[in-house]
PDB file of C-alpha atoms in Angstrom:
ATOM      1  CA  UNK A   1     193.987  28.848  42.625  1.00 81.00           C
ATOM      2  CA  UNK A   2     190.473  27.545  43.083  1.00 89.00           C
ATOM      3  CA  UNK A   3     187.378  29.367  41.909  1.00 83.00           C
ATOM      4  CA  UNK A   4     186.404  29.987  45.512  1.00 81.00           C
ATOM      5  CA  UNK A   5     189.789  31.572  46.222  1.00 78.00           C
ATOM      6  CA  UNK A   6     189.495  33.750  43.117  1.00 83.00           C
ATOM      7  CA  UNK A   7     186.091  34.959  44.245  1.00 85.00           C
ATOM      8  CA  UNK A   8     187.475  35.741  47.699  1.00 85.00           C
ATOM      9  CA  UNK A   9     190.314  37.782  46.149  1.00 87.00           C
ATOM     10  CA  UNK A  10     187.854  39.694  43.986  1.00 87.00           C
ATOM     11  CA  UNK A  11     185.768  40.530  47.050  1.00 91.00           C
ATOM     12  CA  UNK A  12     188.872  41.723  48.890  1.00 91.00           C
ATOM     13  CA  UNK A  13     189.926  43.893  45.948  1.00 91.00           C
ATOM     14  CA  UNK A  14     186.435  45.346  45.654  1.00 91.00           C
ATOM     15  CA  UNK A  15     186.475  46.190  49.349  1.00 92.00           C
ATOM     16  CA  UNK A  16     189.948  47.745  49.078  1.00 92.00           C
ATOM     17  CA  UNK A  17     188.785  49.987  46.238  1.00 94.00           C
ATOM     18  CA  UNK A  18     185.673  50.954  48.194  1.00 94.00           C
ATOM     19  CA  UNK A  19     187.788  52.046  51.179  1.00 92.00           C
ATOM     20  CA  UNK A  20     189.978  54.086  48.810  1.00 94.00           C
ATOM     21  CA  UNK A  21     186.867  55.768  47.392  1.00 94.00           C
ATOM     22  CA  UNK A  22     185.662  56.594  50.891  1.00 94.00           C
ATOM     23  CA  UNK A  23     189.057  58.061  51.757  1.00 93.00           C
ATOM     24  CA  UNK A  24     188.682  60.385  48.795  1.00 94.00           C
ATOM     25  CA  UNK A  25     185.229  61.443  49.997  1.00 95.00           C
ATOM     26  CA  UNK A  26     186.715  62.632  53.311  1.00 95.00           C
ATOM     27  CA  UNK A  27     188.941  65.235  51.639  1.00 95.00           C
ATOM     28  CA  UNK A  28     186.804  68.233  52.606  1.00 96.00           C
ATOM     29  CA  UNK A  29     186.039  66.912  56.070  1.00 96.00           C
ATOM     30  CA  UNK A  30     189.767  66.686  56.758  1.00 94.00           C
ATOM     31  CA  UNK A  31     190.555  70.015  55.121  1.00 96.00           C
ATOM     32  CA  UNK A  32     188.117  71.828  57.402  1.00 96.00           C
ATOM     33  CA  UNK A  33     188.377  69.494  60.372  1.00 92.00           C
ATOM     34  CA  UNK A  34     190.390  71.961  62.438  1.00 95.00           C
ATOM     35  CA  UNK A  35     187.627  74.567  62.027  1.00 96.00           C
ATOM     36  CA  UNK A  36     185.205  72.733  64.301  1.00 96.00           C
ATOM     37  CA  UNK A  37     182.088  70.623  63.828  1.00 98.00           C
ATOM     38  CA  UNK A  38     181.346  69.861  60.166  1.00 98.00           C
ATOM     39  CA  UNK A  39     177.856  69.362  58.740  1.00 98.00           C
ATOM     40  CA  UNK A  40     176.894  68.165  55.270  1.00 98.00           C
ATOM     41  CA  UNK A  41     173.756  69.603  53.657  1.00 98.00           C
ATOM     42  CA  UNK A  42     171.794  68.511  50.592  1.00 97.00           C
ATOM     43  CA  UNK A  43     168.257  68.469  49.262  1.00 97.00           C
ATOM     44  CA  UNK A  44     165.883  66.226  47.366  1.00 98.00           C
ATOM     45  CA  UNK A  45     162.942  67.293  45.247  1.00 98.00           C
ATOM     46  CA  UNK A  46     163.820  70.524  43.505  1.00 97.00           C
ATOM     47  CA  UNK A  47     162.683  69.231  40.119  1.00 97.00           C
ATOM     48  CA  UNK A  48     159.392  67.347  40.664  1.00 98.00           C
ATOM     49  CA  UNK A  49     155.999  68.622  39.619  1.00 98.00           C
ATOM     50  CA  UNK A  50     154.433  67.669  42.946  1.00 98.00           C
ATOM     51  CA  UNK A  51     155.230  67.399  46.626  1.00 98.00           C
ATOM     52  CA  UNK A  52     157.686  69.174  48.919  1.00 98.00           C
ATOM     53  CA  UNK A  53     161.380  69.863  48.716  1.00 98.00           C
ATOM     54  CA  UNK A  54     163.256  68.177  51.569  1.00 98.00           C
ATOM     55  CA  UNK A  55     166.668  69.037  52.975  1.00 98.00           C
ATOM     56  CA  UNK A  56     168.970  66.928  55.106  1.00 98.00           C
ATOM     57  CA  UNK A  57     171.734  68.094  57.433  1.00 98.00           C
ATOM     58  CA  UNK A  58     174.116  65.462  58.826  1.00 98.00           C
ATOM     59  CA  UNK A  59     177.019  65.634  61.256  1.00 98.00           C
ATOM     60  CA  UNK A  60     179.126  62.468  61.078  1.00 98.00           C
ATOM     61  CA  UNK A  61     181.806  61.403  63.562  1.00 96.00           C
ATOM     62  CA  UNK A  62     185.370  62.258  62.636  1.00 90.00           C
ATOM     63  CA  UNK A  63     186.793  59.900  59.985  1.00 79.00           C
ATOM     64  CA  UNK A  64     183.482  58.050  59.792  1.00 89.00           C
ATOM     65  CA  UNK A  65     183.334  55.481  57.010  1.00 87.00           C
ATOM     66  CA  UNK A  66     180.027  54.100  55.795  1.00 95.00           C
ATOM     67  CA  UNK A  67     180.533  51.537  53.060  1.00 95.00           C
ATOM     68  CA  UNK A  68     178.897  52.300  49.692  1.00 95.00           C
ATOM     69  CA  UNK A  69     177.644  55.722  50.822  1.00 96.00           C
ATOM     70  CA  UNK A  70     177.486  57.935  47.740  1.00 94.00           C
ATOM     71  CA  UNK A  71     175.359  60.489  45.934  1.00 92.00           C
ATOM     72  CA  UNK A  72     171.807  59.210  46.548  1.00 93.00           C
ATOM     73  CA  UNK A  73     171.039  59.381  42.815  1.00 90.00           C
ATOM     74  CA  UNK A  74     173.714  56.744  42.165  1.00 93.00           C
ATOM     75  CA  UNK A  75     172.197  54.268  44.632  1.00 96.00           C
ATOM     76  CA  UNK A  76     169.321  51.836  44.370  1.00 95.00           C
ATOM     77  CA  UNK A  77     166.252  52.435  46.519  1.00 96.00           C
ATOM     78  CA  UNK A  78     167.123  49.372  48.599  1.00 97.00           C
ATOM     79  CA  UNK A  79     170.683  50.592  49.164  1.00 97.00           C
ATOM     80  CA  UNK A  80     169.412  54.041  50.163  1.00 98.00           C
ATOM     81  CA  UNK A  81     167.088  52.515  52.749  1.00 97.00           C
ATOM     82  CA  UNK A  82     169.928  50.476  54.264  1.00 98.00           C
ATOM     83  CA  UNK A  83     172.254  53.481  54.305  1.00 98.00           C
ATOM     84  CA  UNK A  84     169.536  55.664  55.836  1.00 98.00           C
ATOM     85  CA  UNK A  85     169.369  53.342  58.833  1.00 98.00           C
ATOM     86  CA  UNK A  86     173.159  53.236  59.171  1.00 98.00           C
ATOM     87  CA  UNK A  87     173.479  57.007  58.940  1.00 98.00           C
ATOM     88  CA  UNK A  88     170.786  57.505  61.572  1.00 98.00           C
ATOM     89  CA  UNK A  89     172.622  55.038  63.812  1.00 97.00           C
ATOM     90  CA  UNK A  90     176.131  56.452  63.384  1.00 97.00           C
ATOM     91  CA  UNK A  91     175.569  60.188  62.934  1.00 98.00           C
ATOM     92  CA  UNK A  92     176.299  62.639  65.723  1.00 98.00           C
ATOM     93  CA  UNK A  93     173.165  64.539  64.694  1.00 98.00           C
ATOM     94  CA  UNK A  94     170.656  64.605  61.817  1.00 98.00           C
ATOM     95  CA  UNK A  95     168.262  67.388  60.878  1.00 98.00           C
ATOM     96  CA  UNK A  96     165.491  67.401  58.265  1.00 98.00           C
ATOM     97  CA  UNK A  97     163.707  70.407  56.798  1.00 98.00           C
ATOM     98  CA  UNK A  98     160.626  70.454  54.570  1.00 98.00           C
ATOM     99  CA  UNK A  99     159.150  73.183  52.384  1.00 98.00           C
ATOM    100  CA  UNK A 100     155.674  72.346  51.090  1.00 98.00           C
ATOM    101  CA  UNK A 101     154.339  72.614  47.550  1.00 98.00           C
ATOM    102  CA  UNK A 102     152.401  75.709  48.659  1.00 98.00           C
ATOM    103  CA  UNK A 103     155.584  77.318  49.928  1.00 98.00           C
ATOM    104  CA  UNK A 104     157.371  76.492  46.674  1.00 98.00           C
ATOM    105  CA  UNK A 105     154.621  78.218  44.692  1.00 98.00           C
ATOM    106  CA  UNK A 106     154.670  81.161  47.086  1.00 98.00           C
ATOM    107  CA  UNK A 107     158.390  82.003  47.193  1.00 98.00           C
ATOM    108  CA  UNK A 108     159.874  79.887  44.314  1.00 98.00           C
ATOM    109  CA  UNK A 109     161.808  76.633  44.464  1.00 98.00           C
ATOM    110  CA  UNK A 110     165.234  78.119  45.203  1.00 98.00           C
ATOM    111  CA  UNK A 111     164.045  80.152  48.182  1.00 98.00           C
ATOM    112  CA  UNK A 112     161.977  77.205  49.416  1.00 98.00           C
ATOM    113  CA  UNK A 113     165.067  75.005  49.192  1.00 98.00           C
ATOM    114  CA  UNK A 114     167.053  77.497  51.261  1.00 98.00           C
ATOM    115  CA  UNK A 115     164.212  77.580  53.787  1.00 98.00           C
ATOM    116  CA  UNK A 116     164.211  73.788  54.102  1.00 98.00           C
ATOM    117  CA  UNK A 117     168.004  73.800  54.510  1.00 98.00           C
ATOM    118  CA  UNK A 118     167.824  76.372  57.303  1.00 98.00           C
ATOM    119  CA  UNK A 119     165.172  74.241  59.007  1.00 98.00           C
ATOM    120  CA  UNK A 120     167.397  71.175  58.735  1.00 98.00           C
ATOM    121  CA  UNK A 121     170.349  72.984  60.322  1.00 98.00           C
ATOM    122  CA  UNK A 122     168.057  74.319  63.036  1.00 98.00           C
ATOM    123  CA  UNK A 123     166.980  70.789  63.964  1.00 98.00           C
ATOM    124  CA  UNK A 124     170.516  69.619  64.714  1.00 98.00           C
ATOM    125  CA  UNK A 125     171.189  68.881  68.377  1.00 98.00           C
ATOM    126  CA  UNK A 126     174.832  69.908  67.934  1.00 97.00           C
ATOM    127  CA  UNK A 127     175.624  73.317  66.458  1.00 97.00           C
ATOM    128  CA  UNK A 128     177.914  72.984  63.417  1.00 98.00           C
ATOM    129  CA  UNK A 129     180.801  75.358  62.713  1.00 98.00           C
ATOM    130  CA  UNK A 130     181.286  74.562  59.021  1.00 98.00           C
ATOM    131  CA  UNK A 131     178.609  73.689  56.466  1.00 98.00           C
ATOM    132  CA  UNK A 132     179.587  71.627  53.434  1.00 98.00           C
ATOM    133  CA  UNK A 133     176.849  72.335  50.886  1.00 97.00           C
ATOM    134  CA  UNK A 134     176.031  70.738  47.572  1.00 94.00           C
ATOM    135  CA  UNK A 135     176.770  73.668  45.228  1.00 93.00           C
ATOM    136  CA  UNK A 136     174.875  76.420  47.080  1.00 96.00           C
ATOM    137  CA  UNK A 137     175.469  79.104  49.708  1.00 98.00           C
ATOM    138  CA  UNK A 138     172.476  79.325  52.034  1.00 98.00           C
ATOM    139  CA  UNK A 139     171.364  82.838  53.005  1.00 98.00           C
ATOM    140  CA  UNK A 140     170.628  83.581  56.642  1.00 97.00           C
ATOM    141  CA  UNK A 141     173.092  81.238  58.333  1.00 98.00           C
ATOM    142  CA  UNK A 142     176.018  82.421  60.430  1.00 96.00           C
ATOM    143  CA  UNK A 143     178.273  79.397  59.950  1.00 97.00           C
ATOM    144  CA  UNK A 144     181.119  79.244  57.498  1.00 97.00           C
ATOM    145  CA  UNK A 145     179.849  77.652  54.281  1.00 98.00           C
ATOM    146  CA  UNK A 146     181.754  75.689  51.649  1.00 98.00           C
ATOM    147  CA  UNK A 147     179.746  75.193  48.428  1.00 98.00           C
ATOM    148  CA  UNK A 148     181.022  72.139  46.537  1.00 98.00           C
ATOM    149  CA  UNK A 149     179.931  71.443  42.960  1.00 97.00           C
ATOM    150  CA  UNK A 150     178.584  67.874  42.825  1.00 95.00           C
ATOM    151  CA  UNK A 151     179.363  67.700  46.518  1.00 96.00           C
ATOM    152  CA  UNK A 152     177.113  64.704  47.088  1.00 94.00           C
ATOM    153  CA  UNK A 153     179.680  62.629  45.156  1.00 94.00           C
ATOM    154  CA  UNK A 154     182.733  64.289  46.725  1.00 96.00           C
ATOM    155  CA  UNK A 155     181.941  64.633  50.438  1.00 97.00           C
ATOM    156  CA  UNK A 156     180.785  61.848  52.729  1.00 97.00           C
ATOM    157  CA  UNK A 157     178.845  64.319  54.883  1.00 98.00           C
ATOM    158  CA  UNK A 158     176.957  65.732  51.898  1.00 97.00           C
ATOM    159  CA  UNK A 159     176.331  62.226  50.557  1.00 97.00           C
ATOM    160  CA  UNK A 160     174.829  61.285  53.928  1.00 97.00           C
ATOM    161  CA  UNK A 161     172.602  64.362  53.822  1.00 98.00           C
ATOM    162  CA  UNK A 162     171.512  63.491  50.279  1.00 97.00           C
ATOM    163  CA  UNK A 163     170.444  60.000  51.377  1.00 98.00           C
ATOM    164  CA  UNK A 164     168.523  61.329  54.390  1.00 98.00           C
ATOM    165  CA  UNK A 165     166.731  63.911  52.240  1.00 98.00           C
ATOM    166  CA  UNK A 166     165.969  61.482  49.407  1.00 98.00           C
ATOM    167  CA  UNK A 167     164.655  58.640  51.575  1.00 98.00           C
ATOM    168  CA  UNK A 168     162.560  61.033  53.687  1.00 98.00           C
ATOM    169  CA  UNK A 169     160.978  62.603  50.600  1.00 98.00           C
ATOM    170  CA  UNK A 170     160.435  59.269  48.834  1.00 98.00           C
ATOM    171  CA  UNK A 171     158.577  57.946  51.874  1.00 98.00           C
ATOM    172  CA  UNK A 172     156.394  61.058  51.908  1.00 98.00           C
ATOM    173  CA  UNK A 173     155.528  60.657  48.229  1.00 98.00           C
ATOM    174  CA  UNK A 174     154.770  56.966  48.650  1.00 97.00           C
ATOM    175  CA  UNK A 175     152.293  57.908  51.378  1.00 97.00           C
ATOM    176  CA  UNK A 176     150.749  60.489  49.032  1.00 97.00           C
ATOM    177  CA  UNK A 177     150.151  57.787  46.416  1.00 97.00           C
ATOM    178  CA  UNK A 178     147.407  56.263  48.555  1.00 95.00           C
ATOM    179  CA  UNK A 179     145.821  59.663  49.217  1.00 97.00           C
ATOM    180  CA  UNK A 180     145.983  60.811  45.594  1.00 98.00           C
ATOM    181  CA  UNK A 181     145.698  57.713  43.384  1.00 97.00           C
ATOM    182  CA  UNK A 182     146.134  57.837  39.653  1.00 97.00           C
ATOM    183  CA  UNK A 183     149.307  59.923  39.442  1.00 98.00           C
ATOM    184  CA  UNK A 184     151.814  57.175  40.228  1.00 98.00           C
ATOM    185  CA  UNK A 185     153.479  59.037  43.094  1.00 98.00           C
ATOM    186  CA  UNK A 186     154.810  55.790  44.602  1.00 97.00           C
ATOM    187  CA  UNK A 187     156.870  55.173  41.486  1.00 97.00           C
ATOM    188  CA  UNK A 188     157.581  58.608  40.009  1.00 98.00           C
ATOM    189  CA  UNK A 189     157.898  60.451  43.361  1.00 98.00           C
ATOM    190  CA  UNK A 190     156.287  63.470  41.720  1.00 98.00           C
ATOM    191  CA  UNK A 191     158.830  63.840  38.912  1.00 97.00           C
ATOM    192  CA  UNK A 192     157.585  64.654  35.427  1.00 96.00           C
ATOM    193  CA  UNK A 193     157.529  61.235  33.822  1.00 96.00           C
ATOM    194  CA  UNK A 194     155.468  60.803  30.658  1.00 96.00           C
ATOM    195  CA  UNK A 195     152.864  58.791  32.566  1.00 97.00           C
ATOM    196  CA  UNK A 196     152.669  61.433  35.304  1.00 97.00           C
ATOM    197  CA  UNK A 197     152.195  64.264  32.804  1.00 96.00           C
ATOM    198  CA  UNK A 198     149.529  62.237  31.008  1.00 96.00           C
ATOM    199  CA  UNK A 199     147.733  61.729  34.339  1.00 96.00           C
ATOM    200  CA  UNK A 200     147.797  65.466  35.070  1.00 96.00           C
ATOM    201  CA  UNK A 201     146.275  66.184  31.663  1.00 94.00           C
ATOM    202  CA  UNK A 202     143.612  63.542  32.170  1.00 94.00           C
ATOM    203  CA  UNK A 203     142.750  64.037  35.853  1.00 95.00           C
ATOM    204  CA  UNK A 204     143.832  67.616  36.396  1.00 94.00           C
ATOM    205  CA  UNK A 205     146.180  68.602  39.231  1.00 96.00           C
ATOM    206  CA  UNK A 206     145.706  67.293  42.750  1.00 97.00           C
ATOM    207  CA  UNK A 207     146.285  69.211  45.971  1.00 97.00           C
ATOM    208  CA  UNK A 208     150.050  68.605  46.150  1.00 98.00           C
ATOM    209  CA  UNK A 209     150.931  69.610  42.582  1.00 98.00           C
ATOM    210  CA  UNK A 210     153.137  72.678  42.270  1.00 98.00           C
ATOM    211  CA  UNK A 211     151.001  75.085  40.230  1.00 96.00           C
ATOM    212  CA  UNK A 212     154.033  77.071  39.085  1.00 96.00           C
ATOM    213  CA  UNK A 213     155.569  73.863  37.688  1.00 96.00           C
ATOM    214  CA  UNK A 214     152.603  72.537  35.703  1.00 96.00           C
ATOM    215  CA  UNK A 215     151.495  75.549  33.684  1.00 90.00           C
ATOM    216  CA  UNK A 216     152.590  73.882  30.466  1.00 84.00           C
ATOM    217  CA  UNK A 217     150.389  70.860  31.124  1.00 80.00           C
ATOM    218  CA  UNK A 218     147.231  72.272  32.717  1.00 78.00           C
ATOM    219  CA  UNK A 219     145.351  75.314  31.454  1.00 66.00           C
ATOM    220  CA  UNK A 220     143.650  75.691  34.825  1.00 51.00           C
ATOM    221  CA  UNK A 221     146.975  76.376  36.562  1.00 42.00           C
ATOM    222  CA  UNK A 222     146.982  80.043  37.673  1.00 45.00           C
ATOM    223  CA  UNK A 223     148.936  82.308  35.371  1.00 44.00           C
ATOM    224  CA  UNK A 224     149.950  84.717  38.114  1.00 42.00           C
ATOM    225  CA  UNK A 225     151.212  82.206  40.692  1.00 39.00           C
ATOM    226  CA  UNK A 226     154.613  83.063  42.045  1.00 37.00           C
TER     227      UNK A 226
END
């Protein structure tokens, strides 16, 4: 066997394993497929010190397979961008919800996340019957909900929602980098890297910092913020 033939076989085997992985990620979609339209929901940005939390809601066609789609945290930025475009092209419907840094400080990150998720579902052009959620049950929604621990790595619909949420939020934070220079938002996306924390201590917080998240770093952060 020539080297070229060996390489071709390796590519075929890699592709075979990828299709097997995708089959496994359709387990929940098939389990609840007879219950109606299925929607995956996930968020990005619960942990950062700055910026919004963003939720994605995605309805994929039945038995949809998008190669290399996975938990957004396991993907490179370039791969996420490519998958974002493919999801937007193939999805039956996509919704995005955003809760601002002010809203996070006002009602806390968990409630703000729920709010963004409800917004995302409300933006869908097709009403879902079953919501596959990454680990949570969202208050205030009438649909049947299936919380799945680490769902973004187990359900293709949730993985798609995680990519939509992550890419949307990353783009927002990259835009904020030009408006608020010095904090490295284009690279850290608002997360608490050592360089970001050092910048907060040196420059003080900017408009989009979550005051309830930075109390340990900035004395000026209000003590009674909720």
